[in-house]
Amino acid sequence: MYVLKRKKYYTSTILFNILSIILTIIAYNSDILGWKDVRLETMLFHFFKESFLNSIDLIFIIPVAILSVIALIQKIKEGKDTEIVIPSSKVFHIFSLTVVMILYSIITYLYLTKIGSGSLIGFIIIFANMVMFNYIYVIRFHE
């Protein structure tokens, strides 16, 4: 079993994800991910204008908020020094590596074959980096 301290793990995850997103945006704007099909500002404007807090989002946001509050209340009751336990099993390794390999294979396929898929490649890179970071952190940087 791998035991992770919550504060260090969450801080590392947030910092890595912010860095990953910033570097992906820089790569997208520099045409490293392929030809830009849409300007980043336009994509973000349409995302927040058309799909932020519509009825479908609320169906997901309300239960997640309720479950988050319940989990927070339970963690406060348990104490501040509780630990997260992540199983070190073959299933965890196989699942993580399979997801990472599939995501990076999709990135390679899109980069080599589809012209104008820079924005899609950028989004997939962000998610692939998140999965890869969590796998590497659990395997190598646990205490």
Short mmCIF file of N, CA, C and O in Angstrom, two decimals, residues 2-131:
data_model
loop_
_atom_site.label_atom_id
_atom_site.label_comp_id
_atom_site.label_asym_id
_atom_site.label_seq_id
_atom_site.Cartn_x
_atom_site.Cartn_y
_atom_site.Cartn_z
N TYR A 2 0.49 2.22 -0.82
CA TYR A 2 1.16 3.50 -0.82
C TYR A 2 0.33 4.48 -0.01
O TYR A 2 -0.87 4.60 -0.19
N VAL A 3 0.97 5.18 0.88
CA VAL A 3 0.27 6.14 1.72
C VAL A 3 0.77 7.53 1.35
O VAL A 3 1.96 7.79 1.34
N LEU A 4 -0.15 8.41 1.00
CA LEU A 4 0.20 9.75 0.58
C LEU A 4 -0.32 10.75 1.59
O LEU A 4 -1.45 10.67 2.02
N LYS A 5 0.50 11.70 1.95
CA LYS A 5 0.05 12.79 2.80
C LYS A 5 -0.79 13.72 1.93
O LYS A 5 -0.42 14.05 0.81
N ARG A 6 -1.94 14.12 2.43
CA ARG A 6 -2.88 14.87 1.61
C ARG A 6 -2.33 16.21 1.15
O ARG A 6 -2.42 16.56 -0.02
N LYS A 7 -1.77 17.01 2.04
CA LYS A 7 -1.35 18.36 1.69
C LYS A 7 -0.27 18.35 0.61
O LYS A 7 -0.36 19.09 -0.37
N LYS A 8 0.74 17.53 0.77
CA LYS A 8 1.84 17.48 -0.20
C LYS A 8 1.34 16.97 -1.56
O LYS A 8 1.71 17.49 -2.61
N TYR A 9 0.50 15.96 -1.54
CA TYR A 9 -0.02 15.40 -2.79
C TYR A 9 -0.88 16.41 -3.54
O TYR A 9 -0.72 16.62 -4.74
N TYR A 10 -1.81 17.04 -2.83
CA TYR A 10 -2.70 18.00 -3.48
C TYR A 10 -1.95 19.22 -3.98
O TYR A 10 -2.21 19.72 -5.07
N THR A 11 -1.00 19.70 -3.21
CA THR A 11 -0.20 20.85 -3.64
C THR A 11 0.59 20.50 -4.89
O THR A 11 0.61 21.28 -5.85
N SER A 12 1.22 19.35 -4.90
CA SER A 12 1.99 18.93 -6.07
C SER A 12 1.09 18.76 -7.29
O SER A 12 1.46 19.15 -8.40
N THR A 13 -0.08 18.19 -7.11
CA THR A 13 -1.01 17.97 -8.22
C THR A 13 -1.47 19.30 -8.81
O THR A 13 -1.48 19.48 -10.04
N ILE A 14 -1.84 20.24 -7.96
CA ILE A 14 -2.32 21.54 -8.45
C ILE A 14 -1.21 22.28 -9.19
O ILE A 14 -1.43 22.80 -10.29
N LEU A 15 0.00 22.31 -8.61
CA LEU A 15 1.11 23.00 -9.28
C LEU A 15 1.46 22.35 -10.61
O LEU A 15 1.69 23.04 -11.61
N PHE A 16 1.50 21.02 -10.65
CA PHE A 16 1.81 20.34 -11.91
C PHE A 16 0.75 20.61 -12.96
O PHE A 16 1.08 20.85 -14.13
N ASN A 17 -0.53 20.56 -12.59
CA ASN A 17 -1.59 20.78 -13.57
C ASN A 17 -1.57 22.20 -14.10
O ASN A 17 -1.78 22.41 -15.30
N ILE A 18 -1.32 23.18 -13.25
CA ILE A 18 -1.22 24.57 -13.72
C ILE A 18 -0.05 24.72 -14.68
O ILE A 18 -0.19 25.32 -15.75
N LEU A 19 1.10 24.15 -14.33
CA LEU A 19 2.26 24.20 -15.22
C LEU A 19 1.99 23.50 -16.53
O LEU A 19 2.34 23.99 -17.61
N SER A 20 1.34 22.34 -16.48
CA SER A 20 1.01 21.60 -17.69
C SER A 20 0.08 22.39 -18.60
O SER A 20 0.27 22.42 -19.82
N ILE A 21 -0.92 23.03 -18.02
CA ILE A 21 -1.86 23.82 -18.82
C ILE A 21 -1.16 25.01 -19.45
O ILE A 21 -1.37 25.31 -20.64
N ILE A 22 -0.32 25.70 -18.70
CA ILE A 22 0.40 26.86 -19.24
C ILE A 22 1.32 26.44 -20.38
O ILE A 22 1.35 27.08 -21.44
N LEU A 23 2.07 25.35 -20.20
CA LEU A 23 2.96 24.89 -21.27
C LEU A 23 2.19 24.40 -22.49
O LEU A 23 2.63 24.60 -23.63
N THR A 24 1.04 23.79 -22.29
CA THR A 24 0.21 23.36 -23.42
C THR A 24 -0.33 24.56 -24.17
O THR A 24 -0.36 24.56 -25.41
N ILE A 25 -0.73 25.60 -23.47
CA ILE A 25 -1.21 26.83 -24.13
C ILE A 25 -0.09 27.47 -24.94
O ILE A 25 -0.30 27.90 -26.08
N ILE A 26 1.11 27.52 -24.36
CA ILE A 26 2.25 28.08 -25.09
C ILE A 26 2.55 27.25 -26.34
O ILE A 26 2.78 27.80 -27.43
N ALA A 27 2.53 25.93 -26.21
CA ALA A 27 2.78 25.06 -27.36
C ALA A 27 1.70 25.23 -28.42
O ALA A 27 1.97 25.23 -29.62
N TYR A 28 0.45 25.38 -27.99
CA TYR A 28 -0.66 25.56 -28.93
C TYR A 28 -0.52 26.88 -29.69
O TYR A 28 -0.68 26.92 -30.90
N ASN A 29 -0.21 27.95 -28.98
CA ASN A 29 -0.07 29.26 -29.62
C ASN A 29 1.18 29.35 -30.48
O ASN A 29 1.26 30.20 -31.37
N SER A 30 2.17 28.50 -30.24
CA SER A 30 3.40 28.49 -31.04
C SER A 30 3.32 27.52 -32.21
O SER A 30 4.32 27.31 -32.89
N ASP A 31 2.17 26.91 -32.44
CA ASP A 31 1.95 25.94 -33.52
C ASP A 31 2.81 24.69 -33.39
O ASP A 31 3.10 24.01 -34.36
N ILE A 32 3.23 24.35 -32.17
CA ILE A 32 4.01 23.13 -31.95
C ILE A 32 3.10 21.91 -32.01
O ILE A 32 3.52 20.83 -32.45
N LEU A 33 1.84 22.06 -31.60
CA LEU A 33 0.91 20.93 -31.60
C LEU A 33 0.26 20.70 -32.96
O LEU A 33 -0.61 19.86 -33.09
N GLY A 34 0.70 21.41 -33.93
CA GLY A 34 0.09 21.32 -35.25
C GLY A 34 -0.57 22.65 -35.60
O GLY A 34 -0.56 23.60 -34.81
N TRP A 35 -1.14 22.69 -36.75
CA TRP A 35 -1.77 23.92 -37.22
C TRP A 35 -2.95 24.28 -36.32
O TRP A 35 -3.78 23.45 -36.00
N LYS A 36 -2.98 25.56 -35.88
CA LYS A 36 -4.06 26.03 -35.02
C LYS A 36 -5.32 26.16 -35.85
O LYS A 36 -5.35 26.89 -36.83
N ASP A 37 -6.36 25.47 -35.44
CA ASP A 37 -7.61 25.58 -36.17
C ASP A 37 -8.46 26.72 -35.63
O ASP A 37 -9.21 27.34 -36.37
N VAL A 38 -8.34 27.04 -34.36
CA VAL A 38 -9.12 28.10 -33.73
C VAL A 38 -8.20 28.86 -32.79
O VAL A 38 -7.36 28.24 -32.12
N ARG A 39 -8.34 30.17 -32.74
CA ARG A 39 -7.56 30.94 -31.77
C ARG A 39 -8.00 30.56 -30.36
O ARG A 39 -9.17 30.31 -30.11
N LEU A 40 -7.06 30.55 -29.44
CA LEU A 40 -7.35 30.14 -28.08
C LEU A 40 -8.37 31.06 -27.41
O LEU A 40 -9.27 30.61 -26.71
N GLU A 41 -8.26 32.34 -27.65
CA GLU A 41 -9.20 33.30 -27.05
C GLU A 41 -10.62 33.03 -27.53
O GLU A 41 -11.57 33.09 -26.76
N THR A 42 -10.79 32.73 -28.80
CA THR A 42 -12.10 32.43 -29.36
C THR A 42 -12.67 31.16 -28.75
O THR A 42 -13.85 31.10 -28.39
N MET A 43 -11.83 30.15 -28.61
CA MET A 43 -12.27 28.89 -28.04
C MET A 43 -12.73 29.07 -26.59
O MET A 43 -13.79 28.58 -26.20
N LEU A 44 -11.95 29.79 -25.79
CA LEU A 44 -12.33 30.03 -24.40
C LEU A 44 -13.59 30.89 -24.30
O LEU A 44 -14.45 30.65 -23.45
N PHE A 45 -13.72 31.90 -25.17
CA PHE A 45 -14.90 32.76 -25.15
C PHE A 45 -16.17 31.95 -25.42
O PHE A 45 -17.16 32.07 -24.71
N HIS A 46 -16.14 31.10 -26.44
CA HIS A 46 -17.32 30.29 -26.76
C HIS A 46 -17.60 29.25 -25.68
O HIS A 46 -18.76 28.96 -25.41
N PHE A 47 -16.56 28.71 -25.09
CA PHE A 47 -16.76 27.73 -24.03
C PHE A 47 -17.49 28.35 -22.84
O PHE A 47 -18.47 27.81 -22.34
N PHE A 48 -17.03 29.52 -22.39
CA PHE A 48 -17.66 30.14 -21.23
C PHE A 48 -18.99 30.79 -21.58
O PHE A 48 -19.88 30.86 -20.74
N LYS A 49 -19.16 31.23 -22.81
CA LYS A 49 -20.40 31.89 -23.20
C LYS A 49 -21.54 30.88 -23.38
O LYS A 49 -22.66 31.11 -22.91
N GLU A 50 -21.27 29.79 -24.05
CA GLU A 50 -22.34 28.87 -24.44
C GLU A 50 -22.54 27.68 -23.52
O GLU A 50 -23.62 27.13 -23.47
N SER A 51 -21.51 27.29 -22.78
CA SER A 51 -21.67 26.05 -22.04
C SER A 51 -21.43 26.19 -20.54
O SER A 51 -21.26 25.19 -19.87
N PHE A 52 -21.43 27.38 -20.02
CA PHE A 52 -21.17 27.53 -18.59
C PHE A 52 -22.48 27.67 -17.84
O PHE A 52 -23.27 28.57 -18.10
N LEU A 53 -22.73 26.76 -16.92
CA LEU A 53 -23.91 26.74 -16.07
C LEU A 53 -25.22 26.64 -16.84
O LEU A 53 -26.19 27.31 -16.53
N ASN A 54 -25.24 25.80 -17.85
CA ASN A 54 -26.52 25.49 -18.48
C ASN A 54 -27.16 24.33 -17.72
O ASN A 54 -26.61 23.84 -16.75
N SER A 55 -28.31 23.88 -18.16
CA SER A 55 -29.04 22.87 -17.39
C SER A 55 -28.29 21.54 -17.29
O SER A 55 -28.36 20.87 -16.26
N ILE A 56 -27.58 21.15 -18.32
CA ILE A 56 -26.84 19.90 -18.27
C ILE A 56 -25.68 20.01 -17.28
O ILE A 56 -25.41 19.07 -16.53
N ASP A 57 -25.00 21.15 -17.26
CA ASP A 57 -23.92 21.34 -16.29
C ASP A 57 -24.45 21.30 -14.87
O ASP A 57 -23.80 20.75 -13.98
N LEU A 58 -25.61 21.87 -14.63
CA LEU A 58 -26.16 21.88 -13.29
C LEU A 58 -26.51 20.48 -12.80
O LEU A 58 -26.42 20.19 -11.61
N ILE A 59 -26.89 19.60 -13.73
CA ILE A 59 -27.18 18.21 -13.36
C ILE A 59 -25.94 17.55 -12.76
O ILE A 59 -26.04 16.74 -11.84
N PHE A 60 -24.76 17.92 -13.24
CA PHE A 60 -23.52 17.35 -12.72
C PHE A 60 -22.95 18.17 -11.56
O PHE A 60 -22.37 17.61 -10.64
N ILE A 61 -23.08 19.49 -11.62
CA ILE A 61 -22.46 20.35 -10.61
C ILE A 61 -23.13 20.20 -9.25
O ILE A 61 -22.44 20.12 -8.23
N ILE A 62 -24.44 20.13 -9.21
CA ILE A 62 -25.15 20.06 -7.92
C ILE A 62 -24.81 18.78 -7.15
O ILE A 62 -24.42 18.85 -5.98
N PRO A 63 -24.87 17.58 -7.75
CA PRO A 63 -24.46 16.39 -6.98
C PRO A 63 -22.99 16.40 -6.56
O PRO A 63 -22.65 15.98 -5.46
N VAL A 64 -22.11 16.90 -7.43
CA VAL A 64 -20.69 16.96 -7.08
C VAL A 64 -20.48 17.90 -5.90
O VAL A 64 -19.71 17.61 -4.98
N ALA A 65 -21.16 19.04 -5.91
CA ALA A 65 -21.04 19.98 -4.79
C ALA A 65 -21.56 19.37 -3.49
O ALA A 65 -20.92 19.51 -2.44
N ILE A 66 -22.69 18.69 -3.56
CA ILE A 66 -23.25 18.06 -2.35
C ILE A 66 -22.30 16.98 -1.83
O ILE A 66 -22.01 16.92 -0.62
N LEU A 67 -21.80 16.13 -2.72
CA LEU A 67 -20.87 15.07 -2.29
C LEU A 67 -19.56 15.64 -1.76
O LEU A 67 -18.98 15.09 -0.81
N SER A 68 -19.10 16.75 -2.34
CA SER A 68 -17.87 17.39 -1.84
C SER A 68 -18.05 17.93 -0.44
O SER A 68 -17.16 17.80 0.41
N VAL A 69 -19.19 18.55 -0.18
CA VAL A 69 -19.47 19.07 1.16
C VAL A 69 -19.56 17.93 2.17
O VAL A 69 -19.01 18.01 3.27
N ILE A 70 -20.23 16.84 1.80
CA ILE A 70 -20.33 15.68 2.69
C ILE A 70 -18.94 15.09 2.98
O ILE A 70 -18.61 14.78 4.12
N ALA A 71 -18.11 14.96 1.94
CA ALA A 71 -16.76 14.42 2.12
C ALA A 71 -15.92 15.35 3.00
O ALA A 71 -15.16 14.89 3.85
N LEU A 72 -16.06 16.66 2.81
CA LEU A 72 -15.32 17.62 3.63
C LEU A 72 -15.73 17.51 5.10
O LEU A 72 -14.88 17.52 5.99
N ILE A 73 -17.02 17.40 5.34
CA ILE A 73 -17.51 17.26 6.72
C ILE A 73 -16.96 15.98 7.35
O ILE A 73 -16.54 15.98 8.51
N GLN A 74 -16.94 14.89 6.59
CA GLN A 74 -16.40 13.63 7.12
C GLN A 74 -14.91 13.74 7.42
O GLN A 74 -14.43 13.22 8.42
N LYS A 75 -14.15 14.41 6.55
CA LYS A 75 -12.72 14.57 6.77
C LYS A 75 -12.44 15.44 7.98
O LYS A 75 -11.49 15.20 8.73
N ILE A 76 -13.26 16.47 8.19
CA ILE A 76 -13.08 17.32 9.36
C ILE A 76 -13.33 16.51 10.63
O ILE A 76 -12.61 16.65 11.62
N LYS A 77 -14.33 15.64 10.60
CA LYS A 77 -14.63 14.80 11.76
C LYS A 77 -13.49 13.81 12.04
O LYS A 77 -13.19 13.52 13.19
N GLU A 78 -12.88 13.27 10.99
CA GLU A 78 -11.81 12.29 11.16
C GLU A 78 -10.54 12.92 11.69
O GLU A 78 -9.73 12.27 12.33
N GLY A 79 -10.31 14.17 11.39
CA GLY A 79 -9.10 14.85 11.83
C GLY A 79 -8.28 15.33 10.66
O GLY A 79 -8.48 14.93 9.53
N LYS A 80 -7.35 16.20 10.96
CA LYS A 80 -6.55 16.84 9.92
C LYS A 80 -5.45 15.94 9.36
O LYS A 80 -5.00 16.13 8.25
N ASP A 81 -4.99 14.98 10.13
CA ASP A 81 -3.84 14.18 9.71
C ASP A 81 -4.20 12.85 9.08
O ASP A 81 -3.41 11.92 9.09
N THR A 82 -5.40 12.75 8.52
CA THR A 82 -5.77 11.51 7.86
C THR A 82 -4.96 11.36 6.58
O THR A 82 -4.48 12.32 6.01
N GLU A 83 -4.81 10.15 6.13
CA GLU A 83 -3.97 9.86 4.97
C GLU A 83 -4.79 9.20 3.87
O GLU A 83 -5.80 8.56 4.14
N ILE A 84 -4.33 9.38 2.66
CA ILE A 84 -4.96 8.74 1.51
C ILE A 84 -4.21 7.44 1.24
O ILE A 84 -2.98 7.42 1.23
N VAL A 85 -4.92 6.38 1.04
CA VAL A 85 -4.29 5.09 0.77
C VAL A 85 -4.62 4.69 -0.66
O VAL A 85 -5.78 4.61 -1.05
N ILE A 86 -3.58 4.47 -1.45
CA ILE A 86 -3.76 4.04 -2.84
C ILE A 86 -3.16 2.65 -2.97
O ILE A 86 -2.00 2.45 -2.62
N PRO A 87 -3.93 1.71 -3.46
CA PRO A 87 -3.41 0.33 -3.52
C PRO A 87 -2.28 0.18 -4.53
O PRO A 87 -2.33 0.75 -5.61
N SER A 88 -1.27 -0.55 -4.13
CA SER A 88 -0.16 -0.85 -5.03
C SER A 88 -0.37 -2.24 -5.58
O SER A 88 0.23 -3.20 -5.14
N SER A 89 -1.27 -2.33 -6.53
CA SER A 89 -1.59 -3.65 -7.07
C SER A 89 -1.33 -3.68 -8.56
O SER A 89 -1.12 -2.65 -9.20
N LYS A 90 -1.36 -4.87 -9.11
CA LYS A 90 -1.17 -5.01 -10.55
C LYS A 90 -2.31 -4.34 -11.31
O LYS A 90 -2.10 -3.79 -12.38
N VAL A 91 -3.50 -4.36 -10.74
CA VAL A 91 -4.65 -3.73 -11.41
C VAL A 91 -4.43 -2.22 -11.54
O VAL A 91 -4.69 -1.64 -12.60
N PHE A 92 -3.91 -1.59 -10.49
CA PHE A 92 -3.62 -0.16 -10.54
C PHE A 92 -2.59 0.15 -11.62
O PHE A 92 -2.76 1.08 -12.41
N HIS A 93 -1.51 -0.63 -11.68
CA HIS A 93 -0.47 -0.41 -12.68
C HIS A 93 -1.01 -0.64 -14.09
O HIS A 93 -0.76 0.17 -15.00
N ILE A 94 -1.72 -1.72 -14.29
CA ILE A 94 -2.24 -2.05 -15.62
C ILE A 94 -3.23 -0.99 -16.08
O ILE A 94 -3.16 -0.53 -17.23
N PHE A 95 -4.14 -0.58 -15.20
CA PHE A 95 -5.13 0.43 -15.57
C PHE A 95 -4.46 1.76 -15.91
O PHE A 95 -4.75 2.36 -16.95
N SER A 96 -3.56 2.21 -15.06
CA SER A 96 -2.90 3.50 -15.29
C SER A 96 -2.08 3.49 -16.57
O SER A 96 -2.16 4.41 -17.38
N LEU A 97 -1.28 2.46 -16.76
CA LEU A 97 -0.46 2.39 -17.96
C LEU A 97 -1.30 2.25 -19.22
O LEU A 97 -0.95 2.82 -20.27
N THR A 98 -2.39 1.53 -19.15
CA THR A 98 -3.27 1.39 -20.32
C THR A 98 -3.88 2.73 -20.70
O THR A 98 -3.88 3.10 -21.88
N VAL A 99 -4.38 3.47 -19.73
CA VAL A 99 -4.97 4.78 -20.01
C VAL A 99 -3.92 5.73 -20.58
O VAL A 99 -4.16 6.43 -21.57
N VAL A 100 -2.73 5.74 -20.00
CA VAL A 100 -1.66 6.62 -20.48
C VAL A 100 -1.27 6.25 -21.91
O VAL A 100 -1.12 7.12 -22.78
N MET A 101 -1.11 4.96 -22.19
CA MET A 101 -0.72 4.53 -23.53
C MET A 101 -1.80 4.87 -24.56
O MET A 101 -1.48 5.31 -25.67
N ILE A 102 -3.06 4.71 -24.20
CA ILE A 102 -4.14 5.04 -25.13
C ILE A 102 -4.15 6.54 -25.43
O ILE A 102 -4.25 6.95 -26.59
N LEU A 103 -4.04 7.37 -24.38
CA LEU A 103 -4.08 8.82 -24.58
C LEU A 103 -2.90 9.30 -25.43
O LEU A 103 -3.08 10.09 -26.36
N TYR A 104 -1.69 8.83 -25.13
CA TYR A 104 -0.55 9.27 -25.92
C TYR A 104 -0.56 8.68 -27.33
O TYR A 104 -0.05 9.30 -28.26
N SER A 105 -1.16 7.52 -27.52
CA SER A 105 -1.33 6.98 -28.88
C SER A 105 -2.30 7.83 -29.68
O SER A 105 -2.07 8.09 -30.88
N ILE A 106 -3.37 8.28 -29.05
CA ILE A 106 -4.32 9.17 -29.73
C ILE A 106 -3.64 10.47 -30.11
O ILE A 106 -3.83 10.99 -31.22
N ILE A 107 -2.82 11.02 -29.20
CA ILE A 107 -2.09 12.26 -29.49
C ILE A 107 -1.18 12.06 -30.70
O ILE A 107 -1.16 12.89 -31.62
N THR A 108 -0.43 10.97 -30.71
CA THR A 108 0.48 10.70 -31.83
C THR A 108 -0.29 10.53 -33.13
O THR A 108 0.10 11.07 -34.18
N TYR A 109 -1.38 9.79 -33.10
CA TYR A 109 -2.19 9.59 -34.30
C TYR A 109 -2.72 10.92 -34.84
O TYR A 109 -2.62 11.20 -36.04
N LEU A 110 -3.29 11.74 -33.97
CA LEU A 110 -3.84 13.02 -34.41
C LEU A 110 -2.74 13.94 -34.94
O LEU A 110 -2.93 14.63 -35.94
N TYR A 111 -1.60 13.94 -34.28
CA TYR A 111 -0.51 14.82 -34.69
C TYR A 111 0.03 14.44 -36.07
O TYR A 111 0.34 15.31 -36.88
N LEU A 112 0.11 13.15 -36.32
CA LEU A 112 0.70 12.69 -37.58
C LEU A 112 -0.29 12.62 -38.73
O LEU A 112 0.12 12.65 -39.89
N THR A 113 -1.58 12.49 -38.47
CA THR A 113 -2.51 12.26 -39.57
C THR A 113 -3.57 13.33 -39.77
O THR A 113 -4.04 13.51 -40.89
N LYS A 114 -4.00 14.02 -38.75
CA LYS A 114 -5.12 14.97 -38.88
C LYS A 114 -4.62 16.40 -38.86
O LYS A 114 -4.08 16.88 -37.86
N ILE A 115 -4.82 17.10 -39.95
CA ILE A 115 -4.45 18.51 -40.04
C ILE A 115 -5.52 19.34 -39.34
O ILE A 115 -6.70 19.11 -39.51
N GLY A 116 -5.09 20.31 -38.56
CA GLY A 116 -6.03 21.19 -37.88
C GLY A 116 -6.60 20.63 -36.60
O GLY A 116 -7.68 21.02 -36.17
N SER A 117 -5.88 19.71 -35.97
CA SER A 117 -6.39 19.14 -34.72
C SER A 117 -5.59 19.61 -33.52
O SER A 117 -5.53 18.92 -32.52
N GLY A 118 -5.01 20.78 -33.60
CA GLY A 118 -4.16 21.30 -32.52
C GLY A 118 -4.90 21.49 -31.22
O GLY A 118 -4.38 21.18 -30.14
N SER A 119 -6.14 21.98 -31.29
CA SER A 119 -6.89 22.20 -30.04
C SER A 119 -7.26 20.88 -29.38
O SER A 119 -7.16 20.75 -28.15
N LEU A 120 -7.64 19.89 -30.16
CA LEU A 120 -7.96 18.57 -29.61
C LEU A 120 -6.72 17.92 -29.00
O LEU A 120 -6.78 17.34 -27.92
N ILE A 121 -5.60 18.05 -29.69
CA ILE A 121 -4.34 17.51 -29.16
C ILE A 121 -4.00 18.19 -27.84
O ILE A 121 -3.57 17.53 -26.89
N GLY A 122 -4.20 19.50 -27.75
CA GLY A 122 -3.92 20.23 -26.51
C GLY A 122 -4.76 19.73 -25.35
O GLY A 122 -4.25 19.52 -24.25
N PHE A 123 -6.06 19.53 -25.57
CA PHE A 123 -6.93 19.03 -24.51
C PHE A 123 -6.52 17.63 -24.08
O PHE A 123 -6.49 17.31 -22.89
N ILE A 124 -6.21 16.78 -25.03
CA ILE A 124 -5.82 15.41 -24.68
C ILE A 124 -4.48 15.40 -23.95
O ILE A 124 -4.29 14.61 -23.01
N ILE A 125 -3.55 16.27 -24.33
CA ILE A 125 -2.27 16.35 -23.64
C ILE A 125 -2.46 16.72 -22.17
O ILE A 125 -1.82 16.15 -21.28
N ILE A 126 -3.36 17.66 -21.90
CA ILE A 126 -3.61 18.07 -20.52
C ILE A 126 -4.11 16.88 -19.69
O ILE A 126 -3.61 16.62 -18.59
N PHE A 127 -5.06 16.13 -20.21
CA PHE A 127 -5.59 14.98 -19.47
C PHE A 127 -4.57 13.85 -19.37
O PHE A 127 -4.47 13.19 -18.33
N ALA A 128 -3.80 13.62 -20.44
CA ALA A 128 -2.78 12.58 -20.39
C ALA A 128 -1.70 12.92 -19.36
O ALA A 128 -1.23 12.04 -18.63
N ASN A 129 -1.33 14.19 -19.28
CA ASN A 129 -0.34 14.60 -18.29
C ASN A 129 -0.86 14.43 -16.87
O ASN A 129 -0.11 14.09 -15.96
N MET A 130 -2.16 14.68 -16.65
CA MET A 130 -2.74 14.48 -15.32
C MET A 130 -2.65 13.02 -14.90
O MET A 130 -2.26 12.70 -13.77
N VAL A 131 -3.02 12.13 -15.80
CA VAL A 131 -2.98 10.70 -15.49
C VAL A 131 -1.53 10.26 -15.26
O VAL A 131 -1.23 9.54 -14.30
#
